[in-house]
Tab-separated table of C-alpha atoms in Angstrom:
chain	number	residue	atom	x	y	z
A	71	MET	CA	5.437	12.638	-1.751
A	72	LYS	CA	6.436	9.174	-2.932
A	73	LEU	CA	6.146	10.292	-6.550
A	74	LEU	CA	8.550	13.157	-5.900
A	75	LEU	CA	10.994	10.865	-4.101
A	76	GLY	CA	10.739	8.260	-6.856
A	77	GLY	CA	11.388	10.873	-9.543
A	78	ALA	CA	14.365	12.208	-7.626
A	79	ALA	CA	15.707	8.647	-7.260
A	80	ALA	CA	15.411	8.091	-11.017
A	81	PHE	CA	17.191	11.396	-11.627
A	82	SER	CA	20.019	10.412	-9.281
A	83	VAL	CA	20.459	7.093	-11.137
A	84	VAL	CA	20.828	9.022	-14.401
A	85	LYS	CA	23.310	11.442	-12.812
A	86	ALA	CA	25.321	8.589	-11.256
A	87	THR	CA	25.482	6.853	-14.636
A	88	ALA	CA	26.574	10.072	-16.336
A	89	ALA	CA	29.245	10.601	-13.681
A	90	ALA	CA	30.510	7.030	-14.111
A	91	VAL	CA	30.756	7.384	-17.886
A	92	SER	CA	32.305	10.841	-17.897
A	93	GLY	CA	35.151	10.037	-15.544
A	94	GLU	CA	38.387	8.200	-16.219
A	95	ARG	CA	37.274	5.502	-13.773
A	96	ALA	CA	33.695	4.396	-13.283
A	97	TRP	CA	33.878	4.546	-9.478
A	98	ASN	CA	34.850	8.163	-8.925
A	99	GLY	CA	33.804	10.737	-6.361
A	100	LYS	CA	30.835	12.050	-8.343
A	101	THR	CA	29.477	8.545	-8.909
A	102	LEU	CA	29.722	7.714	-5.222
A	103	ARG	CA	28.102	11.001	-4.270
A	104	TRP	CA	25.089	10.354	-6.540
A	105	LEU	CA	24.799	6.782	-5.297
A	106	GLY	CA	24.780	8.119	-1.723
A	107	ILE	CA	22.012	10.542	-2.672
A	108	LEU	CA	20.121	7.644	-4.289
A	109	LEU	CA	20.419	5.603	-1.104
A	110	VAL	CA	19.063	8.460	0.998
A	111	LEU	CA	16.138	8.962	-1.410
A	112	LEU	CA	15.270	5.261	-1.397
A	113	VAL	CA	15.293	5.205	2.396
A	114	GLY	CA	12.968	8.224	2.246
A	115	CYS	CA	10.640	6.281	-0.085
A	116	GLY	CA	10.576	3.400	2.373
A	117	LEU	CA	9.857	5.681	5.312
A	118	ALA	CA	7.083	7.465	3.399
A	119	SER	CA	5.479	4.108	2.555
A	120	TYR	CA	5.771	2.983	6.177
A	121	TYR	CA	4.162	6.216	7.414
A	122	VAL	CA	1.259	5.934	4.964
A	123	HIS	CA	0.591	2.312	5.900
A	124	GLN	CA	0.725	3.071	9.617
A	125	TYR	CA	-1.123	6.368	9.897
A	126	VAL	CA	-3.011	7.320	6.734
A	127	GLU	CA	-4.653	4.260	5.166
A	128	PRO	CA	-8.070	3.434	6.596
A	129	ALA	CA	-8.361	0.263	8.588
A	130	ASP	CA	-10.371	-2.676	7.287
A	131	ASP	CA	-12.784	-2.328	10.207
A	132	ASP	CA	-15.675	-1.591	7.832
A	133	GLN	CA	-15.219	-4.905	6.065
A	134	GLN	CA	-14.959	-6.735	9.383
A	135	ASP	CA	-18.101	-4.968	10.643
A	136	ASN	CA	-19.987	-6.050	7.512
A	137	SER	CA	-18.855	-9.642	8.022
A	138	ALA	CA	-19.996	-9.566	11.641
A	139	MET	CA	-23.377	-8.161	10.618
A	140	LEU	CA	-23.806	-10.882	7.985
A	141	LEU	CA	-22.901	-13.599	10.451
A	142	LYS	CA	-25.396	-12.170	12.932
A	143	ALA	CA	-28.097	-11.944	10.261
A	144	CYS	CA	-27.448	-15.504	9.081
A	145	GLY	CA	-27.567	-16.671	12.685
A	146	GLN	CA	-30.918	-14.975	13.127
A	147	ALA	CA	-32.178	-16.733	10.022
A	148	SER	CA	-31.220	-20.089	11.483
A	149	THR	CA	-33.175	-19.293	14.665
A	150	GLY	CA	-36.346	-18.710	12.699
A	151	ARG	CA	-36.220	-14.940	12.260
A	152	GLN	CA	-37.150	-13.826	8.774
A	153	ILE	CA	-34.662	-12.060	6.476
A	154	PRO	CA	-36.359	-10.012	3.729
A	155	HIS	CA	-36.592	-12.006	0.493
A	156	GLY	CA	-34.323	-10.936	-2.379
A	157	THR	CA	-31.852	-8.976	-0.270
A	158	ARG	CA	-28.132	-9.461	-0.551
A	159	THR	CA	-28.013	-10.781	3.009
A	160	GLU	CA	-30.636	-13.395	2.197
A	161	LEU	CA	-28.684	-14.533	-0.861
A	162	ILE	CA	-25.424	-14.710	1.073
A	163	CYS	CA	-27.005	-16.683	3.914
A	164	ARG	CA	-28.692	-19.081	1.528
A	165	HIS	CA	-25.671	-19.705	-0.719
A	166	GLY	CA	-22.905	-19.210	1.835
A	167	HIS	CA	-20.814	-16.756	-0.243
């Protein structure tokens, strides 16, 4: 969707430039019309981006869950519970990264 809107915006810039050059004055009716179309398309791009960020992109809950699990595992290691040797969790708890 955003690719289509972006392509249409680029096309409207080209058409607005052509209208400005072809007329006797640069700011003529055709130029203003294409600039209006460009403005509408750019608002559409912004709304499409907003929609995707609000409703489509997955939340970072997985990363937060992994962090919580690591903190819990490192806490268990400090209480004497054994974490399997050579695992990523053991390395993270030992080195703090």
